[in-house]
Amino acid sequence: MKQPSTKAPRAPRAKAAPAEPTAPAAPTAAISQDQIMRIFRDNPGKVLTYRQLSRRLGVTTKDQREVVFAHLRELRQQNQLLLIQNDEYRLTDEAQAALAAAPKGRRKAGVSVKQDEESEAAEPTTEPGELPAGKRLPRGGRVAESEFGQNPVVHRRREAGFDFADADEPQSPRRRRESGGDTIVGTVALATEKYAFVISEETEKDVRVFTDRLRFAMQGDTVRVRLRDSRDGRPVGDVVEVLDRKRPEVVGRLQIRDHVAFVKADNRKLYFDVYVSHDDLNGAQNGDKVLVHVTEFPEDGSDRSPAGVIVRSFGQAGGNEAEINAIMAEFGLPFEFPAEVEADAEGMPDTIPAEEIARRRDFRDVTTFTIDPADAKDFDDALSIQQLENGRWEIGVHIADVTHYVRLDTALENEARTRATSVYLVDRVIPMLPEHLSNGLCSLRPNEDKLTFSAVFELDENGKLYSTWLGKTVIHSDRRFAYEDAQERIEGLESDYTQEVQLMNRIAKKLCAARFKQGAISFETQEVKFRLDENGKPLGVYVKERKDAHKMIEEFMLLANRKVAEFVFKLKKTKPRLTMVYRVHDSPDPERLQNFALFAKKFGYQLDLKSPQNLSTELNDLSQEVVGRPEQNVLQTLAIRTMAKATYTTDPRGHFGLAFEHYSHFTSPIRRYPDMMAHRLLEHYLEGGKNVEVEPIEEECKHSSEREKLAASAERASIKFKQVEFLQDHIGEQFTGVVSGLTEWGMYVEIAENKCEGMIRISDIPGDYFELDKDNYRLVGQRTKRIIQFGDELEVEVKAVNLLDRTIDFALVDDRPDAVKQREQQERRENGGSSRPPRGSSRGGKSGGNGGGRADGKNSSNSAGGRSDGKSSKGGSGGKRRR
């Protein structure tokens, strides 16, 4: 019998069905220097970022971005614009003075008085996208998503909890200008099948657009919206034009009836099906999971569905390969590398030239080893250790020198930039680089000479840092440890390199203690892992435990990332600083933080947030208090989501969660493109290079942040599918779970031992009729006054699972006598299947109404702490211990 496999093979290649080539995209409008200068003239003295400019100019393509960058360079050379820092610009003092002195009608350089007057007469008195004078949109926070409505993000190792990407989590507050005008331009964020939000720099709040007014716009599309009115204090509008369709593709199940075919989307937020003619099926069969490219969107007011062509068929829905490949297609993940990229990688020699070794610092005779997951193949970091003559220790953090092989302006580089990250689904890896590089040339395999980029530290046994050296190196790893092997040595196993591992662990603990003394925060999410058979079927689900071996590696990686960022930041003492890729994590929004404190207080936990200096201490104490309690995962996940999310940028704003003034990502270039950018920039500055232009780097940072979120969403989807697949063999079995979400129609319960989450419908809760008390995050029984709230432990039975919808249904275990159960069942039948009592009976608890449980205390959905799309939510805890 074959043993279960835990390896993560490369994604299998799925054959694409033949399809007609899609029509070329419509040409985009040209952008002129005058349009850019007009924005600055209308905002004299104001600092504008490139993002704000691109929003106002309607930039949607790479060509347009390059045009804008070129214009900005020329305007700086013409002394019209001043680069303040990173991607922030304003008018120069000379340009502002000329603007102030010029008569009205002569303020546009290069335009005659007559032309200027004619253009002003033809234009409205307000900018496009602004409200008429005297009108303002109500101010307030974002409403695009429920704050507490996501499953835990599962990431590969070595990141602090706040470094997790979350695809649907609102970012830190943006600087916005007040809207003024009838229309705005923004990006579509689908919320439910009934409405979406349009996110724009031109409005203070996101604009709600009901799906019958979306003109079939999809997630990420750029649209022009006409503002109509407001509802419940939120602006409402209609899409009048779809400016750019980001990705007109839909993944779903093909349904063929009476020779009519439609594709029903897997994404529950998508509000339409796609019609497919018989000629465009391309061999797909009824019930297949398919990818359809939408080729025709109906005109406004039409009752027809969009039409499309099937470009891939993944096989019958429900199968492992069909579902995982469908997830890959849904999130736009690549199935294979282009032939040119594979050829570039395969053509690289395996040997290292002697002259290349001579240019580097040689660590081949120093004790060196790697510590990675047991099933890993891409070893991108190694540690070396040796004692110096002064008695201190030299510890080297050696990172694969990926950019030595992946050169700029090559097919290999372009593909890595596009992918931006490796994606770790449950049963496979979708690598950023081809296998010959990721698992071969660049992987720091044992007993092989490897090229590395290193951060070398001189430390004593108390973790005090005396010096740092950064540069190119060559190493020879003596040992490949799995985390379990290193942990055994930490716990006392006498074997090879035990003393070295134990010493490094002691130093790592000192580094960790110093971080927390400086204000680092310790919340982390729990990582779900699967045991799979040879066909990818889950045999078991468990929560991965982080032990000292994991934390030791993490501390040295954090040290290297921090010191690289600090080195570049301090190279130039005046603004603009040298351009660098930073990993930033903003301070939490005070309003969201306060609402989290109120939320935690309802369940017995006190947080004193009066002093910002005490914030990290309060959160760390809370983190320790919930350890081992049923609500630990729920409450810690909520705390992380209350914080801002870490992103990539050229702006060195610091990392709040780690308590670092400057932080970068340097240690994982095999699987993250920002690390490759950091390597190139560091090498350039070490060689004495001049400052690098900021705009292109900032654009790549934004792209990498977006791809990171997308990868996290795909990982979550694959985990959810595997959890559902695992429980289909456990129908009828009972588990202990924790209430993790509440809505008007049901409660979500997360099984403690495997983090599988399912729903119990309110109408199926035995013994009473329950209603949602949204203000107190609980369900209240009408007759018995029984209370069910977040964090409560319940015994549940797996009632049903649906692989196609990726849903799990639980039933509450009912230990009452059979006679009582039968009497209640009879009452339900008499009441039409509901336990709701006759009209006029007394009721307990508060009505659920239409209220929701946003973290900011506002209503965003029909749930308490629930998702706006009705999916699972992560709520607070039922902990009763007080500090």
Tab-separated table of N, CA and C in Angstrom, residues 394-528:
chain	number	residue	atom	x	y	z
A	394	GLU	N	29.957	34.985	14.895
A	394	GLU	CA	29.598	35.511	13.574
A	394	GLU	C	28.524	34.596	12.991
A	395	ILE	N	27.330	35.155	12.811
A	395	ILE	CA	26.210	34.388	12.260
A	395	ILE	C	25.855	34.993	10.907
A	396	GLY	N	25.896	34.177	9.892
A	396	GLY	CA	25.584	34.626	8.533
A	396	GLY	C	24.209	34.165	8.100
A	397	VAL	N	23.438	35.077	7.534
A	397	VAL	CA	22.151	34.747	6.918
A	397	VAL	C	22.385	34.810	5.414
A	398	HIS	N	22.411	33.664	4.769
A	398	HIS	CA	22.785	33.558	3.364
A	398	HIS	C	21.540	33.291	2.515
A	399	ILE	N	21.303	34.145	1.559
A	399	ILE	CA	20.094	34.090	0.741
A	399	ILE	C	20.466	33.780	-0.707
A	400	ALA	N	19.715	32.907	-1.334
A	400	ALA	CA	19.989	32.520	-2.719
A	400	ALA	C	20.126	33.753	-3.611
A	401	ASP	N	21.177	33.816	-4.388
A	401	ASP	CA	21.440	34.970	-5.268
A	401	ASP	C	20.696	34.770	-6.583
A	402	VAL	N	19.392	34.917	-6.503
A	402	VAL	CA	18.530	34.664	-7.664
A	402	VAL	C	18.820	35.635	-8.797
A	403	THR	N	19.080	36.897	-8.473
A	403	THR	CA	19.263	37.901	-9.536
A	403	THR	C	20.566	37.704	-10.306
A	404	HIS	N	21.467	36.869	-9.797
A	404	HIS	CA	22.652	36.522	-10.591
A	404	HIS	C	22.236	35.739	-11.831
A	405	TYR	N	21.174	34.963	-11.697
A	405	TYR	CA	20.705	34.139	-12.812
A	405	TYR	C	19.571	34.801	-13.588
A	406	VAL	N	18.685	35.463	-12.893
A	406	VAL	CA	17.518	36.074	-13.547
A	406	VAL	C	17.865	37.517	-13.875
A	407	ARG	N	18.242	37.768	-15.116
A	407	ARG	CA	18.711	39.083	-15.542
A	407	ARG	C	17.556	39.938	-16.043
A	408	LEU	N	17.720	41.242	-15.926
A	408	LEU	CA	16.712	42.183	-16.408
A	408	LEU	C	16.515	42.048	-17.912
A	409	ASP	N	15.302	42.379	-18.363
A	409	ASP	CA	14.952	42.405	-19.791
A	409	ASP	C	15.090	41.037	-20.446
A	410	THR	N	14.818	39.971	-19.694
A	410	THR	CA	14.765	38.628	-20.266
A	410	THR	C	13.358	38.078	-20.074
A	411	ALA	N	13.038	37.046	-20.835
A	411	ALA	CA	11.719	36.419	-20.691
A	411	ALA	C	11.543	35.871	-19.281
A	412	LEU	N	12.612	35.350	-18.704
A	412	LEU	CA	12.567	34.800	-17.353
A	412	LEU	C	12.228	35.886	-16.333
A	413	GLU	N	12.870	37.034	-16.470
A	413	GLU	CA	12.608	38.153	-15.567
A	413	GLU	C	11.188	38.674	-15.712
A	414	ASN	N	10.728	38.817	-16.941
A	414	ASN	CA	9.376	39.329	-17.178
A	414	ASN	C	8.310	38.406	-16.586
A	415	GLU	N	8.538	37.109	-16.694
A	415	GLU	CA	7.576	36.151	-16.132
A	415	GLU	C	7.571	36.225	-14.606
A	416	ALA	N	8.753	36.324	-14.007
A	416	ALA	CA	8.831	36.442	-12.549
A	416	ALA	C	8.139	37.711	-12.070
A	417	ARG	N	8.323	38.802	-12.795
A	417	ARG	CA	7.691	40.066	-12.411
A	417	ARG	C	6.178	39.951	-12.494
A	418	THR	N	5.690	39.304	-13.532
A	418	THR	CA	4.245	39.156	-13.704
A	418	THR	C	3.640	38.295	-12.599
A	419	ARG	N	4.276	37.175	-12.306
A	419	ARG	CA	3.748	36.280	-11.271
A	419	ARG	C	3.896	36.891	-9.872
A	420	ALA	N	5.034	37.496	-9.620
A	420	ALA	CA	5.320	38.260	-8.396
A	420	ALA	C	5.454	37.413	-7.141
A	421	THR	N	4.893	36.215	-7.124
A	421	THR	CA	4.975	35.364	-5.932
A	421	THR	C	4.708	33.917	-6.309
A	422	SER	N	5.275	33.016	-5.547
A	422	SER	CA	4.855	31.611	-5.637
A	422	SER	C	3.555	31.463	-4.861
A	423	VAL	N	2.735	30.516	-5.295
A	423	VAL	CA	1.448	30.293	-4.644
A	423	VAL	C	1.434	28.861	-4.121
A	424	TYR	N	1.099	28.722	-2.830
A	424	TYR	CA	1.140	27.417	-2.170
A	424	TYR	C	-0.282	26.938	-1.913
A	425	LEU	N	-0.830	26.198	-2.887
A	425	LEU	CA	-2.121	25.569	-2.685
A	425	LEU	C	-1.924	24.293	-1.862
A	426	VAL	N	-3.017	23.689	-1.457
A	426	VAL	CA	-2.918	22.539	-0.550
A	426	VAL	C	-2.091	21.413	-1.146
A	427	ASP	N	-2.295	21.109	-2.417
A	427	ASP	CA	-1.660	19.916	-2.988
A	427	ASP	C	-0.626	20.213	-4.058
A	428	ARG	N	-0.251	21.479	-4.213
A	428	ARG	CA	0.736	21.811	-5.245
A	428	ARG	C	1.282	23.213	-5.030
A	429	VAL	N	2.408	23.444	-5.663
A	429	VAL	CA	3.028	24.766	-5.655
A	429	VAL	C	2.992	25.318	-7.071
A	430	ILE	N	2.608	26.586	-7.191
A	430	ILE	CA	2.690	27.288	-8.468
A	430	ILE	C	3.866	28.254	-8.333
A	431	PRO	N	5.041	27.857	-8.813
A	431	PRO	CA	6.258	28.612	-8.489
A	431	PRO	C	6.380	29.900	-9.290
A	432	MET	N	7.122	30.839	-8.727
A	432	MET	CA	7.415	32.074	-9.442
A	432	MET	C	8.488	31.849	-10.500
A	433	LEU	N	9.385	30.911	-10.224
A	433	LEU	CA	10.487	30.604	-11.132
A	433	LEU	C	10.410	29.151	-11.573
A	434	PRO	N	10.897	28.824	-12.773
A	434	PRO	CA	10.884	27.429	-13.228
A	434	PRO	C	11.662	26.519	-12.289
A	435	GLU	N	11.338	25.245	-12.332
A	435	GLU	CA	11.903	24.270	-11.395
A	435	GLU	C	13.418	24.204	-11.468
A	436	HIS	N	13.998	24.361	-12.661
A	436	HIS	CA	15.453	24.274	-12.804
A	436	HIS	C	16.154	25.326	-11.949
A	437	LEU	N	15.470	26.446	-11.731
A	437	LEU	CA	16.020	27.494	-10.872
A	437	LEU	C	15.566	27.337	-9.426
A	438	SER	N	14.228	27.233	-9.217
A	438	SER	CA	13.688	27.254	-7.860
A	438	SER	C	14.120	26.050	-7.042
A	439	ASN	N	14.184	24.879	-7.654
A	439	ASN	CA	14.568	23.665	-6.930
A	439	ASN	C	15.973	23.198	-7.274
A	440	GLY	N	16.622	23.902	-8.211
A	440	GLY	CA	17.937	23.478	-8.667
A	440	GLY	C	19.018	24.508	-8.441
A	441	LEU	N	19.291	25.336	-9.444
A	441	LEU	CA	20.417	26.263	-9.386
A	441	LEU	C	20.386	27.166	-8.155
A	442	CYS	N	19.219	27.722	-7.842
A	442	CYS	CA	19.132	28.703	-6.762
A	442	CYS	C	18.907	28.067	-5.398
A	443	SER	N	18.393	26.862	-5.348
A	443	SER	CA	18.089	26.213	-4.076
A	443	SER	C	19.385	25.845	-3.355
A	444	LEU	N	19.501	26.213	-2.084
A	444	LEU	CA	20.732	26.013	-1.317
A	444	LEU	C	20.784	24.581	-0.798
A	445	ARG	N	20.923	23.667	-1.724
A	445	ARG	CA	20.937	22.243	-1.384
A	445	ARG	C	22.243	21.869	-0.691
A	446	PRO	N	22.207	20.846	0.169
A	446	PRO	CA	23.431	20.480	0.902
A	446	PRO	C	24.497	19.908	-0.024
A	447	ASN	N	25.752	20.077	0.406
A	447	ASN	CA	26.920	19.502	-0.272
A	447	ASN	C	27.107	20.024	-1.695
A	448	GLU	N	26.654	21.250	-1.936
A	448	GLU	CA	26.850	21.890	-3.237
A	448	GLU	C	27.295	23.333	-3.016
A	449	ASP	N	28.210	23.820	-3.851
A	449	ASP	CA	28.576	25.233	-3.823
A	449	ASP	C	27.417	26.044	-4.381
A	450	LYS	N	27.059	27.130	-3.695
A	450	LYS	CA	25.940	27.950	-4.128
A	450	LYS	C	26.286	29.437	-3.987
A	451	LEU	N	25.777	30.233	-4.918
A	451	LEU	CA	25.960	31.676	-4.885
A	451	LEU	C	24.874	32.303	-4.019
A	452	THR	N	25.295	33.192	-3.130
A	452	THR	CA	24.356	33.784	-2.187
A	452	THR	C	24.617	35.274	-2.027
A	453	PHE	N	23.605	35.957	-1.481
A	453	PHE	CA	23.697	37.361	-1.080
A	453	PHE	C	23.464	37.334	0.432
A	454	SER	N	24.403	37.855	1.204
A	454	SER	CA	24.406	37.558	2.632
A	454	SER	C	24.372	38.795	3.512
A	455	ALA	N	23.798	38.601	4.696
A	455	ALA	CA	23.882	39.555	5.792
A	455	ALA	C	24.594	38.832	6.930
A	456	VAL	N	25.769	39.339	7.315
A	456	VAL	CA	26.612	38.659	8.292
A	456	VAL	C	26.694	39.526	9.539
A	457	PHE	N	26.395	38.926	10.692
A	457	PHE	CA	26.276	39.676	11.936
A	457	PHE	C	27.294	39.195	12.962
A	458	GLU	N	27.857	40.145	13.700
A	458	GLU	CA	28.707	39.839	14.847
A	458	GLU	C	27.880	40.076	16.103
A	459	LEU	N	27.635	39.005	16.848
A	459	LEU	CA	26.757	39.062	18.015
A	459	LEU	C	27.433	38.385	19.204
A	460	ASP	N	27.003	38.768	20.399
A	460	ASP	CA	27.408	37.983	21.559
A	460	ASP	C	26.244	37.082	21.962
A	461	GLU	N	26.428	36.298	23.002
A	461	GLU	CA	25.413	35.311	23.374
A	461	GLU	C	24.170	35.946	23.982
A	462	ASN	N	24.233	37.245	24.292
A	462	ASN	CA	23.062	37.966	24.784
A	462	ASN	C	22.283	38.632	23.658
A	463	GLY	N	22.687	38.375	22.418
A	463	GLY	CA	21.975	38.945	21.282
A	463	GLY	C	22.352	40.370	20.953
A	464	LYS	N	23.385	40.912	21.589
A	464	LYS	CA	23.824	42.272	21.288
A	464	LYS	C	24.547	42.282	19.952
A	465	LEU	N	24.140	43.178	19.066
A	465	LEU	CA	24.706	43.259	17.719
A	465	LEU	C	25.833	44.284	17.696
A	466	TYR	N	27.010	43.870	17.197
A	466	TYR	CA	28.167	44.758	17.160
A	466	TYR	C	28.454	45.269	15.749
A	467	SER	N	28.221	44.469	14.740
A	467	SER	CA	28.498	44.914	13.369
A	467	SER	C	27.670	44.102	12.384
A	468	THR	N	27.506	44.687	11.194
A	468	THR	CA	26.756	44.036	10.109
A	468	THR	C	27.544	44.195	8.822
A	469	TRP	N	27.641	43.115	8.067
A	469	TRP	CA	28.285	43.152	6.745
A	469	TRP	C	27.280	42.636	5.724
A	470	LEU	N	27.156	43.330	4.589
A	470	LEU	CA	26.253	42.925	3.518
A	470	LEU	C	27.047	42.763	2.231
A	471	GLY	N	26.813	41.674	1.515
A	471	GLY	CA	27.526	41.498	0.253
A	471	GLY	C	27.313	40.134	-0.365
A	472	LYS	N	27.917	39.955	-1.553
A	472	LYS	CA	27.811	38.706	-2.307
A	472	LYS	C	28.778	37.668	-1.735
A	473	THR	N	28.321	36.407	-1.675
A	473	THR	CA	29.096	35.335	-1.057
A	473	THR	C	28.937	34.041	-1.847
A	474	VAL	N	29.715	33.047	-1.457
A	474	VAL	CA	29.546	31.681	-1.939
A	474	VAL	C	29.575	30.777	-0.710
A	475	ILE	N	28.659	29.793	-0.646
A	475	ILE	CA	28.561	28.921	0.525
A	475	ILE	C	28.551	27.463	0.088
A	476	HIS	N	28.671	26.583	1.076
A	476	HIS	CA	28.560	25.146	0.856
A	476	HIS	C	27.839	24.579	2.072
A	477	SER	N	26.546	24.302	1.931
A	477	SER	CA	25.738	23.840	3.065
A	477	SER	C	26.181	22.444	3.485
A	478	ASP	N	26.409	22.287	4.806
A	478	ASP	CA	26.845	21.000	5.344
A	478	ASP	C	25.688	20.080	5.686
A	479	ARG	N	24.500	20.651	5.896
A	479	ARG	CA	23.386	19.829	6.410
A	479	ARG	C	22.062	20.460	6.032
A	480	ARG	N	21.107	19.609	5.663
A	480	ARG	CA	19.741	20.072	5.404
A	480	ARG	C	18.855	19.546	6.536
A	481	PHE	N	18.379	20.455	7.386
A	481	PHE	CA	17.498	20.079	8.481
A	481	PHE	C	16.050	20.321	8.101
A	482	ALA	N	15.179	19.412	8.481
A	482	ALA	CA	13.757	19.716	8.562
A	482	ALA	C	13.526	20.385	9.920
A	483	TYR	N	12.442	21.113	10.040
A	483	TYR	CA	12.153	21.774	11.308
A	483	TYR	C	12.130	20.775	12.460
A	484	GLU	N	11.579	19.606	12.204
A	484	GLU	CA	11.486	18.596	13.255
A	484	GLU	C	12.878	18.166	13.725
A	485	ASP	N	13.830	18.051	12.788
A	485	ASP	CA	15.198	17.666	13.153
A	485	ASP	C	15.835	18.729	14.049
A	486	ALA	N	15.696	19.982	13.656
A	486	ALA	CA	16.277	21.063	14.455
A	486	ALA	C	15.617	21.145	15.832
A	487	GLN	N	14.290	20.907	15.876
A	487	GLN	CA	13.581	20.976	17.150
A	487	GLN	C	14.070	19.899	18.108
A	488	GLU	N	14.351	18.716	17.588
A	488	GLU	CA	14.873	17.643	18.442
A	488	GLU	C	16.192	18.056	19.096
A	489	ARG	N	17.037	18.738	18.360
A	489	ARG	CA	18.321	19.183	18.922
A	489	ARG	C	18.115	20.288	19.946
A	490	ILE	N	17.156	21.173	19.685
A	490	ILE	CA	16.846	22.216	20.661
A	490	ILE	C	16.353	21.603	21.959
A	491	GLU	N	15.604	20.512	21.858
A	491	GLU	CA	15.024	19.875	23.047
A	491	GLU	C	15.980	18.906	23.720
A	492	GLY	N	17.222	18.796	23.185
A	492	GLY	CA	18.235	18.041	23.919
A	492	GLY	C	18.833	16.848	23.215
A	493	LEU	N	18.408	16.537	22.002
A	493	LEU	CA	18.987	15.400	21.293
A	493	LEU	C	20.461	15.672	21.006
A	494	GLU	N	21.344	14.790	21.454
A	494	GLU	CA	22.766	14.932	21.176
A	494	GLU	C	23.065	14.311	19.819
A	495	SER	N	23.368	15.163	18.849
A	495	SER	CA	23.643	14.680	17.505
A	495	SER	C	24.485	15.730	16.789
A	496	ASP	N	24.583	15.601	15.469
A	496	ASP	CA	25.401	16.554	14.722
A	496	ASP	C	24.802	17.957	14.808
A	497	TYR	N	25.658	18.931	15.061
A	497	TYR	CA	25.335	20.360	15.105
A	497	TYR	C	24.368	20.718	16.229
A	498	THR	N	24.256	19.876	17.243
A	498	THR	CA	23.365	20.199	18.358
A	498	THR	C	23.810	21.475	19.071
A	499	GLN	N	25.101	21.601	19.353
A	499	GLN	CA	25.580	22.779	20.071
A	499	GLN	C	25.334	24.051	19.277
A	500	GLU	N	25.574	24.001	17.954
A	500	GLU	CA	25.369	25.183	17.119
A	500	GLU	C	23.893	25.589	17.093
A	501	VAL	N	23.012	24.600	16.944
A	501	VAL	CA	21.577	24.901	16.883
A	501	VAL	C	21.093	25.468	18.212
A	502	GLN	N	21.546	24.875	19.317
A	502	GLN	CA	21.113	25.366	20.620
A	502	GLN	C	21.632	26.777	20.902
A	503	LEU	N	22.876	27.050	20.517
A	503	LEU	CA	23.424	28.394	20.708
A	503	LEU	C	22.636	29.426	19.907
A	504	MET	N	22.357	29.126	18.650
A	504	MET	CA	21.610	30.060	17.805
A	504	MET	C	20.195	30.246	18.329
A	505	ASN	N	19.621	29.214	18.890
A	505	ASN	CA	18.284	29.338	19.462
A	505	ASN	C	18.291	30.267	20.672
A	506	ARG	N	19.335	30.166	21.512
A	506	ARG	CA	19.421	31.061	22.669
A	506	ARG	C	19.566	32.516	22.229
A	507	ILE	N	20.384	32.754	21.209
A	507	ILE	CA	20.556	34.122	20.702
A	507	ILE	C	19.253	34.618	20.093
A	508	ALA	N	18.551	33.743	19.359
A	508	ALA	CA	17.276	34.134	18.737
A	508	ALA	C	16.268	34.546	19.800
A	509	LYS	N	16.247	33.848	20.924
A	509	LYS	CA	15.316	34.207	21.993
A	509	LYS	C	15.640	35.593	22.551
A	510	LYS	N	16.924	35.938	22.624
A	510	LYS	CA	17.304	37.276	23.083
A	510	LYS	C	16.847	38.334	22.079
A	511	LEU	N	17.013	38.047	20.795
A	511	LEU	CA	16.559	38.982	19.766
A	511	LEU	C	15.052	39.175	19.834
A	512	CYS	N	14.333	38.076	20.060
A	512	CYS	CA	12.875	38.149	20.145
A	512	CYS	C	12.447	38.986	21.345
A	513	ALA	N	13.097	38.762	22.486
A	513	ALA	CA	12.751	39.531	23.682
A	513	ALA	C	12.994	41.020	23.468
A	514	ALA	N	14.066	41.355	22.758
A	514	ALA	CA	14.350	42.764	22.487
A	514	ALA	C	13.283	43.370	21.585
A	515	ARG	N	12.784	42.595	20.638
A	515	ARG	CA	11.721	43.098	19.754
A	515	ARG	C	10.468	43.440	20.544
A	516	PHE	N	10.080	42.535	21.409
A	516	PHE	CA	8.859	42.776	22.169
A	516	PHE	C	9.035	43.909	23.173
A	517	LYS	N	10.249	44.082	23.662
A	517	LYS	CA	10.513	45.209	24.548
A	517	LYS	C	10.348	46.528	23.797
A	518	GLN	N	10.649	46.505	22.510
A	518	GLN	CA	10.505	47.705	21.681
A	518	GLN	C	9.076	47.930	21.216
A	519	GLY	N	8.175	46.974	21.462
A	519	GLY	CA	6.770	47.183	21.115
A	519	GLY	C	6.217	46.273	20.051
A	520	ALA	N	6.930	45.187	19.698
A	520	ALA	CA	6.403	44.247	18.707
A	520	ALA	C	5.159	43.562	19.260
A	521	ILE	N	4.300	43.102	18.359
A	521	ILE	CA	3.030	42.475	18.746
A	521	ILE	C	3.062	41.009	18.336
A	522	SER	N	2.516	40.141	19.198
A	522	SER	CA	2.742	38.703	19.043
A	522	SER	C	1.587	37.932	18.437
A	523	PHE	N	0.495	38.593	18.042
A	523	PHE	CA	-0.626	37.847	17.471
A	523	PHE	C	-0.211	37.134	16.184
A	524	GLU	N	-0.649	35.905	16.040
A	524	GLU	CA	-0.400	35.140	14.827
A	524	GLU	C	-1.622	34.293	14.517
A	525	THR	N	-1.814	33.988	13.227
A	525	THR	CA	-2.889	33.073	12.860
A	525	THR	C	-2.375	31.642	12.891
A	526	GLN	N	-3.303	30.703	12.973
A	526	GLN	CA	-2.935	29.295	12.981
A	526	GLN	C	-2.953	28.750	11.559
A	527	GLU	N	-2.007	27.875	11.276
A	527	GLU	CA	-1.840	27.338	9.933
A	527	GLU	C	-2.411	25.934	9.838
A	528	VAL	N	-3.305	25.758	8.884
A	528	VAL	CA	-3.946	24.458	8.674
A	528	VAL	C	-3.115	23.636	7.690
